[in-house]
Coordinates of C-alpha atoms (C1' of nucleotides) in Angstrom, one line a residue:
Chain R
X1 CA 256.1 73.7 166.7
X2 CA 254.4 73.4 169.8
X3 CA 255.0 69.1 169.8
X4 CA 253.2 68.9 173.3
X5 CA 249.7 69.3 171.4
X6 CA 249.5 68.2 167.9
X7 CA 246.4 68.3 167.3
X8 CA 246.0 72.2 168.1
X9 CA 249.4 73.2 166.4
X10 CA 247.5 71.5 162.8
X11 CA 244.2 73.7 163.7
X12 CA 246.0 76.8 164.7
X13 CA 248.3 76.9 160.9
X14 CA 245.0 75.4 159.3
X15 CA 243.2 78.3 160.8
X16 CA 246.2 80.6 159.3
X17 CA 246.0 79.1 156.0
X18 CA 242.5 78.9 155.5
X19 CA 241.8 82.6 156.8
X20 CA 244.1 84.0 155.1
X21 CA 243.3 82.6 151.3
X22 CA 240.7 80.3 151.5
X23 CA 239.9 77.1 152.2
X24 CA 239.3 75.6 149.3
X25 CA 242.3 77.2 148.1
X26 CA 244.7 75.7 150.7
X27 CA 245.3 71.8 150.0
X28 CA 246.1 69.0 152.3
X29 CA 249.5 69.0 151.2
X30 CA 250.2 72.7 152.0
X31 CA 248.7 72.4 155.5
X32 CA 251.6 69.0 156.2
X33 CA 254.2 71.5 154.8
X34 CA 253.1 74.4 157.0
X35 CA 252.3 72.4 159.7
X36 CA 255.2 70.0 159.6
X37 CA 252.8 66.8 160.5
X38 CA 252.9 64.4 158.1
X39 CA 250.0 63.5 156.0
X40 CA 249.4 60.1 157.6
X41 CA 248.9 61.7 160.9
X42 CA 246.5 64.6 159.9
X43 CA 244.4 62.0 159.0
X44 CA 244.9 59.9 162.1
X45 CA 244.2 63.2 164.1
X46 CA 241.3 64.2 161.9
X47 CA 238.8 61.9 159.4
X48 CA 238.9 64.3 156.7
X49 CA 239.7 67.9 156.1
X50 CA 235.6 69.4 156.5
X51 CA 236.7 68.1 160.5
X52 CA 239.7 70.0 160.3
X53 CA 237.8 73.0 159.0
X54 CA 235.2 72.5 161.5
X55 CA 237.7 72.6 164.4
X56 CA 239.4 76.2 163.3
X57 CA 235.5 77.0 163.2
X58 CA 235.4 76.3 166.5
X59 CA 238.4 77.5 167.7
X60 CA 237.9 80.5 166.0
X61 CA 234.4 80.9 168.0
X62 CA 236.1 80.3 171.7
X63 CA 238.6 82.9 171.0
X64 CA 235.8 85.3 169.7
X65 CA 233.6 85.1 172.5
X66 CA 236.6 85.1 174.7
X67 CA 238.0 88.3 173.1
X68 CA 234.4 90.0 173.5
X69 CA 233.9 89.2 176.9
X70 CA 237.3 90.3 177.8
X71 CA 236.6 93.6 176.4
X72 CA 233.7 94.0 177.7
X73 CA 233.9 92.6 180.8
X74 CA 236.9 95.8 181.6
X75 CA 233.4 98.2 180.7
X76 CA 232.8 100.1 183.3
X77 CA 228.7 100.9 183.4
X78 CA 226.1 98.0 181.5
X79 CA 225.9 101.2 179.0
X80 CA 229.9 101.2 177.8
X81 CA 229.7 97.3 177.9
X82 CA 227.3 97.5 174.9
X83 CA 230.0 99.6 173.2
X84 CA 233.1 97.5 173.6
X85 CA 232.2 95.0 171.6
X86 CA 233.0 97.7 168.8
X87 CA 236.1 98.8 170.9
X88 CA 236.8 94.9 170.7
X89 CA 235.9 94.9 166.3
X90 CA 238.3 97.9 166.2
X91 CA 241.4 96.3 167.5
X92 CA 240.6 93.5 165.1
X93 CA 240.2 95.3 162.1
X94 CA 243.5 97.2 162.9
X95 CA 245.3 93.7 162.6
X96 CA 247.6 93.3 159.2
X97 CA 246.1 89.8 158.8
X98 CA 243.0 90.9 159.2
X99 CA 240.7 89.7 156.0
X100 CA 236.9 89.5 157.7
X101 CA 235.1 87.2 159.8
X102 CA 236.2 83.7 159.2
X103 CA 232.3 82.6 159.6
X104 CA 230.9 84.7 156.9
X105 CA 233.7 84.0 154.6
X106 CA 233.4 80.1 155.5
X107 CA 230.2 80.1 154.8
X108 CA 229.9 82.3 151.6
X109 CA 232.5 79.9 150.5
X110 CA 231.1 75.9 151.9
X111 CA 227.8 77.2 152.9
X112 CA 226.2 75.9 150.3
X113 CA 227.8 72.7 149.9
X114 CA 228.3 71.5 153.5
X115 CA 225.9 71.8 155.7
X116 CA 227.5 71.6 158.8
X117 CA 229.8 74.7 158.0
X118 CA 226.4 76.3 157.4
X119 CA 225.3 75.2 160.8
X120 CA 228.9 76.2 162.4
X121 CA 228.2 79.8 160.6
X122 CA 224.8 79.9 162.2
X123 CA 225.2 78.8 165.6
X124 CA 228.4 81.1 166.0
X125 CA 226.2 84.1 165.1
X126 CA 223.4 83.4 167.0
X127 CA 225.8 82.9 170.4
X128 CA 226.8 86.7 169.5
X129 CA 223.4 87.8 169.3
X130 CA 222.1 86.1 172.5
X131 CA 225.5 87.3 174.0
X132 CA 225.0 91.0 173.2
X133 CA 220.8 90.3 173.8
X134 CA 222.1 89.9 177.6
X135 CA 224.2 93.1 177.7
X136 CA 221.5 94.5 176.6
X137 CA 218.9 93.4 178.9
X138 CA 221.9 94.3 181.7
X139 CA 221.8 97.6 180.6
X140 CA 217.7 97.8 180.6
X141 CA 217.4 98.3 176.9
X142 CA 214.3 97.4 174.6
X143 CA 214.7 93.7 173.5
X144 CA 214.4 95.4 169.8
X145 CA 217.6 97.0 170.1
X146 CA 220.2 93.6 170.7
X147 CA 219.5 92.8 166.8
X148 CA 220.0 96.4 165.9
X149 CA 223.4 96.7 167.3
X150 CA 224.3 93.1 165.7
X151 CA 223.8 94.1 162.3
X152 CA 225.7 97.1 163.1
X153 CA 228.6 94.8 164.0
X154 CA 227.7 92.7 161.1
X155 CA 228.4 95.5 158.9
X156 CA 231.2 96.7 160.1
X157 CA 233.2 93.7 159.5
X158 CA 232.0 93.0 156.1
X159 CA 232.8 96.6 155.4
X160 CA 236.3 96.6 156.9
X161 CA 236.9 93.6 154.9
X162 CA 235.8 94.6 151.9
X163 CA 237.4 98.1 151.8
X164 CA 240.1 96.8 153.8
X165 CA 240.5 99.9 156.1
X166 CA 238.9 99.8 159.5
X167 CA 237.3 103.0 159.9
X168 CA 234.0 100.7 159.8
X169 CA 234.4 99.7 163.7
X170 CA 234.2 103.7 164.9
X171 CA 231.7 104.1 162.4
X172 CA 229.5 101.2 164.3
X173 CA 230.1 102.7 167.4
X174 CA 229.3 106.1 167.0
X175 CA 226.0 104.8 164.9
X176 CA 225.7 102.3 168.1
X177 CA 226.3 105.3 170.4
X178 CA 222.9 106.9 168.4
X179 CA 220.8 103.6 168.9
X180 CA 221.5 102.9 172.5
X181 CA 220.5 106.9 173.5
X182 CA 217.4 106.7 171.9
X183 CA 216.2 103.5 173.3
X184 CA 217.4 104.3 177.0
X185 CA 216.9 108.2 177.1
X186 CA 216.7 108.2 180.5
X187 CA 218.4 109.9 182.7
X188 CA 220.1 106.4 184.0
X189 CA 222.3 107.0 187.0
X190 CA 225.3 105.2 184.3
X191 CA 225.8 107.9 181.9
X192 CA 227.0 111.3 182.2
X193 CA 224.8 111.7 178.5
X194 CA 228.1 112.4 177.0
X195 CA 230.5 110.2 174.9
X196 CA 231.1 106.8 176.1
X197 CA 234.7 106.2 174.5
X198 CA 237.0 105.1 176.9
X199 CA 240.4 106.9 177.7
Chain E
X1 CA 217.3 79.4 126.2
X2 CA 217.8 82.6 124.4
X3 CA 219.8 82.0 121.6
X4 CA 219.9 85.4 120.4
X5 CA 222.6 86.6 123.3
X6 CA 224.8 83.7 124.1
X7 CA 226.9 85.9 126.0
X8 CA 224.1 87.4 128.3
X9 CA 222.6 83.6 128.5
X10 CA 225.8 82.0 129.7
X11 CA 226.4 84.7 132.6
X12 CA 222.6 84.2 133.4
X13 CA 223.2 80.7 133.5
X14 CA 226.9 81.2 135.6
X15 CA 225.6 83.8 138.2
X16 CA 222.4 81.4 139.3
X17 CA 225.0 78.1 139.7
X18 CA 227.9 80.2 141.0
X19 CA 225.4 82.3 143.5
X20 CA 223.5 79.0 144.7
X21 CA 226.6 76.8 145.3
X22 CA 229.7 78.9 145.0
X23 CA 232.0 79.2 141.9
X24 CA 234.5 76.7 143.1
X25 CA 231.9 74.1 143.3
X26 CA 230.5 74.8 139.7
X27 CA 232.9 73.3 137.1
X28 CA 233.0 74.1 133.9
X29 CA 231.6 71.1 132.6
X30 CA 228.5 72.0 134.6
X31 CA 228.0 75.3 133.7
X32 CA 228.4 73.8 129.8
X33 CA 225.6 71.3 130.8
X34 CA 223.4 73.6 132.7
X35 CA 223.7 76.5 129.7
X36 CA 223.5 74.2 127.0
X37 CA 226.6 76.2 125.2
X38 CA 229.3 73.9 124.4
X39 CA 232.8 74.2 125.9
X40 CA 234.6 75.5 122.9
X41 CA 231.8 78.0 122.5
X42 CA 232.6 79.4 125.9
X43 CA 236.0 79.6 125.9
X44 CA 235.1 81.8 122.7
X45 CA 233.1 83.7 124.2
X46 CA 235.0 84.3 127.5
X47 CA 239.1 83.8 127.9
X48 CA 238.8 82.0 131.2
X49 CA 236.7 81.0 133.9
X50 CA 237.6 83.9 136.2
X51 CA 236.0 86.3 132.7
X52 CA 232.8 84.4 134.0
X53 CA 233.0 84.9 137.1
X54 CA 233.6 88.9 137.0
X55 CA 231.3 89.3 134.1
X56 CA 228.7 87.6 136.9
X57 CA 229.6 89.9 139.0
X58 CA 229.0 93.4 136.9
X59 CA 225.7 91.8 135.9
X60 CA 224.8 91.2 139.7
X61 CA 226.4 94.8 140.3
X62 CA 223.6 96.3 137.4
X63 CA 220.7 94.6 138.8
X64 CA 221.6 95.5 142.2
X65 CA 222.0 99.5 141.3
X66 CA 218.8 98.9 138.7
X67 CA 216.7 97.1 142.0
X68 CA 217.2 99.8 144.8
X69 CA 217.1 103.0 142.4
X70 CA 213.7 101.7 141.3
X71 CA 213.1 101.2 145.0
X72 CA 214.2 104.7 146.2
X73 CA 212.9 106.5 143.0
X74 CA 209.1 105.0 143.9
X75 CA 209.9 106.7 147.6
X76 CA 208.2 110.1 147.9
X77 CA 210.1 112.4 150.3
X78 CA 214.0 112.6 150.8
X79 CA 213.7 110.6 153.5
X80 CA 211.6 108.1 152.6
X81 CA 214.1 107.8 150.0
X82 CA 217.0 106.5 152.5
X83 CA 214.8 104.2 154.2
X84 CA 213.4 102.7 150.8
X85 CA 216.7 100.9 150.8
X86 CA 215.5 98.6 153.9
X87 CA 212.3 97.4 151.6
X88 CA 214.1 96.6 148.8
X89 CA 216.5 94.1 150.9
X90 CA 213.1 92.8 152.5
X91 CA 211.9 91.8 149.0
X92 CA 215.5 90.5 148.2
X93 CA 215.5 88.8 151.2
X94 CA 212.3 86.9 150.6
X95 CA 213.6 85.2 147.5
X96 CA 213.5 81.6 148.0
X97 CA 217.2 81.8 145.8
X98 CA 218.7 84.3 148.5
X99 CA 221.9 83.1 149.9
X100 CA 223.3 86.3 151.0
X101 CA 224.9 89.4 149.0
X102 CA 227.1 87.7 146.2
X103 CA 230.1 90.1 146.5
X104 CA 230.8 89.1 149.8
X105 CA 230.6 85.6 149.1
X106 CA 232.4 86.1 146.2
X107 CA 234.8 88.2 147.7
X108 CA 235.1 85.1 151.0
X109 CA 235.8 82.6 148.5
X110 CA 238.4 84.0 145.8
X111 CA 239.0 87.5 147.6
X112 CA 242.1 86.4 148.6
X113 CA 243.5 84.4 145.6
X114 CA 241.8 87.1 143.1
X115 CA 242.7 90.3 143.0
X116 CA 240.4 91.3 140.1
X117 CA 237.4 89.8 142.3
X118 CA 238.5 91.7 145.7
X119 CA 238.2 95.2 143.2
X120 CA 234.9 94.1 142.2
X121 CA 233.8 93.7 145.6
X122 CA 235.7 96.9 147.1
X123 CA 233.7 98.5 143.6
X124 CA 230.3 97.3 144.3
X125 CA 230.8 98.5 148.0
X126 CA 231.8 101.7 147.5
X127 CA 229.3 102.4 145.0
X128 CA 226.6 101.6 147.0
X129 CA 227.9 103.8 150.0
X130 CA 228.2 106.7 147.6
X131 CA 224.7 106.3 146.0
X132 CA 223.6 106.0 149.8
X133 CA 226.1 109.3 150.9
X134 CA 223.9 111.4 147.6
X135 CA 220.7 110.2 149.2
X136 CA 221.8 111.2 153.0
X137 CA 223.0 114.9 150.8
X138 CA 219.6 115.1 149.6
X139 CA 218.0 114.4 152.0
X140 CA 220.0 116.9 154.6
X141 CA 221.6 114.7 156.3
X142 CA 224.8 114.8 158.2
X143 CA 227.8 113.4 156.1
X144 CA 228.5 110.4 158.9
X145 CA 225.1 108.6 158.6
X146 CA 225.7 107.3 155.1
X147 CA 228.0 104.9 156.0
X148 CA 226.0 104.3 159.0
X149 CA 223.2 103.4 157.2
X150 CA 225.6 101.4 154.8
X151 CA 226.7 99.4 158.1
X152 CA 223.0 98.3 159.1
X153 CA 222.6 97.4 155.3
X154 CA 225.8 95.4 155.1
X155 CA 225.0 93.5 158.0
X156 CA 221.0 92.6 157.1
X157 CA 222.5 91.1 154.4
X158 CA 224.9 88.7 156.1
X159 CA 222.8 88.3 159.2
X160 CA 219.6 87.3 156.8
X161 CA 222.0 84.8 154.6
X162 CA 223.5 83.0 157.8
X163 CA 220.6 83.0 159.4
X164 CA 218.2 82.0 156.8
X165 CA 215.6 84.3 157.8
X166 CA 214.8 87.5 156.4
X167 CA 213.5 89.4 159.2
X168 CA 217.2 91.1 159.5
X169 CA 215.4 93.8 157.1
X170 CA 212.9 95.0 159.3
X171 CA 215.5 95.5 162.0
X172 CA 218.0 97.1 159.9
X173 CA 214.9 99.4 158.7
X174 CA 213.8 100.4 162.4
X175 CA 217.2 101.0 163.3
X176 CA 217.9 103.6 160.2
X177 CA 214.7 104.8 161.5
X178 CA 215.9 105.7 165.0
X179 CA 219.2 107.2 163.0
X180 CA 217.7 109.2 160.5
X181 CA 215.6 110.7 163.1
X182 CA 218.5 111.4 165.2
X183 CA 220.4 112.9 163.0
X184 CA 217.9 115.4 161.6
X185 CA 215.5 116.0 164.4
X186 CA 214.3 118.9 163.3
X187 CA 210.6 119.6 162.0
X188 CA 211.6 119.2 158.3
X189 CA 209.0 119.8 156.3
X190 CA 209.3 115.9 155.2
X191 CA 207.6 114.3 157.6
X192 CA 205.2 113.6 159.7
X193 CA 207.3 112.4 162.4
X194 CA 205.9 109.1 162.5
X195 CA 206.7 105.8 161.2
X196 CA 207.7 106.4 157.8
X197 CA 206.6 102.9 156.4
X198 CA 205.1 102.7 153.2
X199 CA 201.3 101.1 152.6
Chain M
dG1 C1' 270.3 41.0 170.2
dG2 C1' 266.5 39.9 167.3
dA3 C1' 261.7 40.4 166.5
dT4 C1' 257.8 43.6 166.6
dG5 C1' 255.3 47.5 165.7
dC6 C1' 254.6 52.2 165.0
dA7 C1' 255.7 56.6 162.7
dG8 C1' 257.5 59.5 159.0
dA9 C1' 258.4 60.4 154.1
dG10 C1' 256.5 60.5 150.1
dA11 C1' 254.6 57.8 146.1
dA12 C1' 250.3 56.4 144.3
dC13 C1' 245.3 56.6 143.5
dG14 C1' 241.1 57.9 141.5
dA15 C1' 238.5 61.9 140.7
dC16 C1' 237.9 66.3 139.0
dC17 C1' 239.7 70.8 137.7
dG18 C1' 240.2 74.5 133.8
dT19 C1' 241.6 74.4 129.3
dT20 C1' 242.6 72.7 124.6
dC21 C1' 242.3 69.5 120.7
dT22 C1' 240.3 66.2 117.6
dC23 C1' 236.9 64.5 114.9
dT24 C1' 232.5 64.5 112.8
dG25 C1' 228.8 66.6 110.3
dC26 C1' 226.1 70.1 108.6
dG27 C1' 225.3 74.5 106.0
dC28 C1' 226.9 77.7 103.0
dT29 C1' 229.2 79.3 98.4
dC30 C1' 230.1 79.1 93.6
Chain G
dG1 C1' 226.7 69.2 93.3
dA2 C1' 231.6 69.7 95.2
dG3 C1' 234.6 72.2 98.3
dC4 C1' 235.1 74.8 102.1
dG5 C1' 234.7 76.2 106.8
dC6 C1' 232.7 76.7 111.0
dA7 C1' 230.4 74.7 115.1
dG8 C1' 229.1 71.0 118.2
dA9 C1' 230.3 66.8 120.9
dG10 C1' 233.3 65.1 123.7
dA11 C1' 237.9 63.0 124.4
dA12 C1' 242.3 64.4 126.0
dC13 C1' 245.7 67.1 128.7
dG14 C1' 248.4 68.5 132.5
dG15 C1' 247.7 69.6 137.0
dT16 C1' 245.9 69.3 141.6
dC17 C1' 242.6 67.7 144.8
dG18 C1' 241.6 64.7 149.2
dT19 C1' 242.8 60.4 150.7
dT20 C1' 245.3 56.0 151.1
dC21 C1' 249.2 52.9 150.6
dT22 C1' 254.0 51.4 150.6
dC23 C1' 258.3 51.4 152.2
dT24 C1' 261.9 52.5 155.2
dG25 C1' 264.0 53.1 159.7
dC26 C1' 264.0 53.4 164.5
dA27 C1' 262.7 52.5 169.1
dT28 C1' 260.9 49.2 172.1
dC29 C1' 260.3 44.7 174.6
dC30 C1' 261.4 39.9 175.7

DNA sequence: GGATGCAGAGAACGACCGTTCTCTGCGCTC
DNA sequence: GAGCGCAGAGAACGGTCGTTCTCTGCATCC
């Protein structure tokens, strides 16, 4: 029940709920069940439930970018660092509770109608692509390419979402694999110009 | 206001509200305003509001396959073909109206709770990546860059919606560029080896 | 030990949802 | 021209939403 931190326990069931069918299709009243907080003290914790929505945004962003990084930070050459991050969608995809990314369906769902989930939606796609702009630049790719090997990403988890198998994420790599070759053909010291999967 | 098909002119009427704002956030009541049909007349002409919402869908699903074969079909050589795709979500991209691919965010918002919706999603999908897979067959292709191509698609789409910005088209066109070319490398007589932009 | 205040449980609130029903009036049929 | 029936307008229904309020009990402090 995790008492010590109330306020995380509410955002980490919200987050459960809300992924798993919806926001708008989780009430106020579900989340005190789940979350064992009373009503009065969700909304002493938070104003409304668009904050509460915000915060599993946000939380949902730090464990993203902490998940990436992790992954590729165990990459051994700047090459294979570009290629976790589809190691990184794979193990995702793979999980049973698995059901897209949480921005895209946030904002297909409130996009429209609040702006700052639009916002959250925008800013947490545009940290990725900086993010993976700097591997990258690290690896002494074109500045064309960091955009490329988003969308591929992008892709993939719509894909694996939609079609709810995650065949998507080696599909992305091995199409990711292509891109980064033909931008950086060079004989680089990092690659032994054969496949970069790991183990 | 096309009184000759009511039917087509309420699902006109539905797909722009639902598409612009999300179907949770159009009521009934609205979609009886914004149609000018009356609510009895509706609820004749579909059993329920979820009706609507699929018979939105297969529409969207019609103009979708109608919009990129007329793309591709304008395209001269087999490979021009696969890459016509990339102009057409340019154009689509452009529209002031665009708020992403409607499937996904249809599938985001009542995925979960809808099972008849998450079919019509998984449909759409896999239609498309089959049209593409015939395309990538005639054009030579290696089976494994359909769904490649399909990836860079998918993720234009979501990049250009979050983002607000359409230039996600041009990338995802560049990068099925550097694929196609990878793929089949060899002096076909299709092309000239160059850019294969049109006008 | 009695007064004070805060927190939990859940009822209540107004709004709005999807859906159905009632009532009115107009246009046909014979 | 009288009777019939269908269609439009909108009220009504039961339910649920996000949010607030009331009431009860318990712990705390002087």
């Amino acid at each position: 029940m995790d008492p010590t931190d109330p306020r995380r326990h509410v955002v980490e069931t919200a987050d459960r709920l809300f992924y798993a069918r919806g926001v708008q299709a989780v009430g106020m009243d579900e989340l005190r069940q789940a979350s064992g907080v009373p009503l009065k003290r969700l909304y002493a914790l938070f104003p409304s439930k668009e904050e509460i929505v915000l915060a599993v945004l946000a939380r949902r962003h730090a464990l993203w970018e902490e998940g990436v990084r992790e992954r590729v930070d165990r990459a051994g050459t700047p090459r294979a660092r570009l290629l976790a991050v589809y190691d990184h969608l794979a193990d995702w995809f793979a999980e049973d509770s698995f059901r897209g990314c949480g921005f895209i369906n946030a904002f297909g769902e409130l996009g429209a109608v609040s702006p700052r989930v639009a916002e959250a939606a925008r800013a947490h796609k545009r940290s990725f692509q900086e993010y993976v702009a700097g591997l990258v630049e690290a690896a002494g790719g074109p500045r064309e390419l960091g955009p490329q090997l988003c969308l591929l990403a992008e892709g993939a988890q719509t894909t694996a979402a939609i079609a709810g198998t995650p065949e998507a994420a080696a599909q992305a790599r091995r199409a990711a694999e292509v891109l980064v070759r033909a931008a950086m053909p060079s004989g680089d010291p990092d690659e032994p110009a054969q496949s970069t999967r790991e183990a």
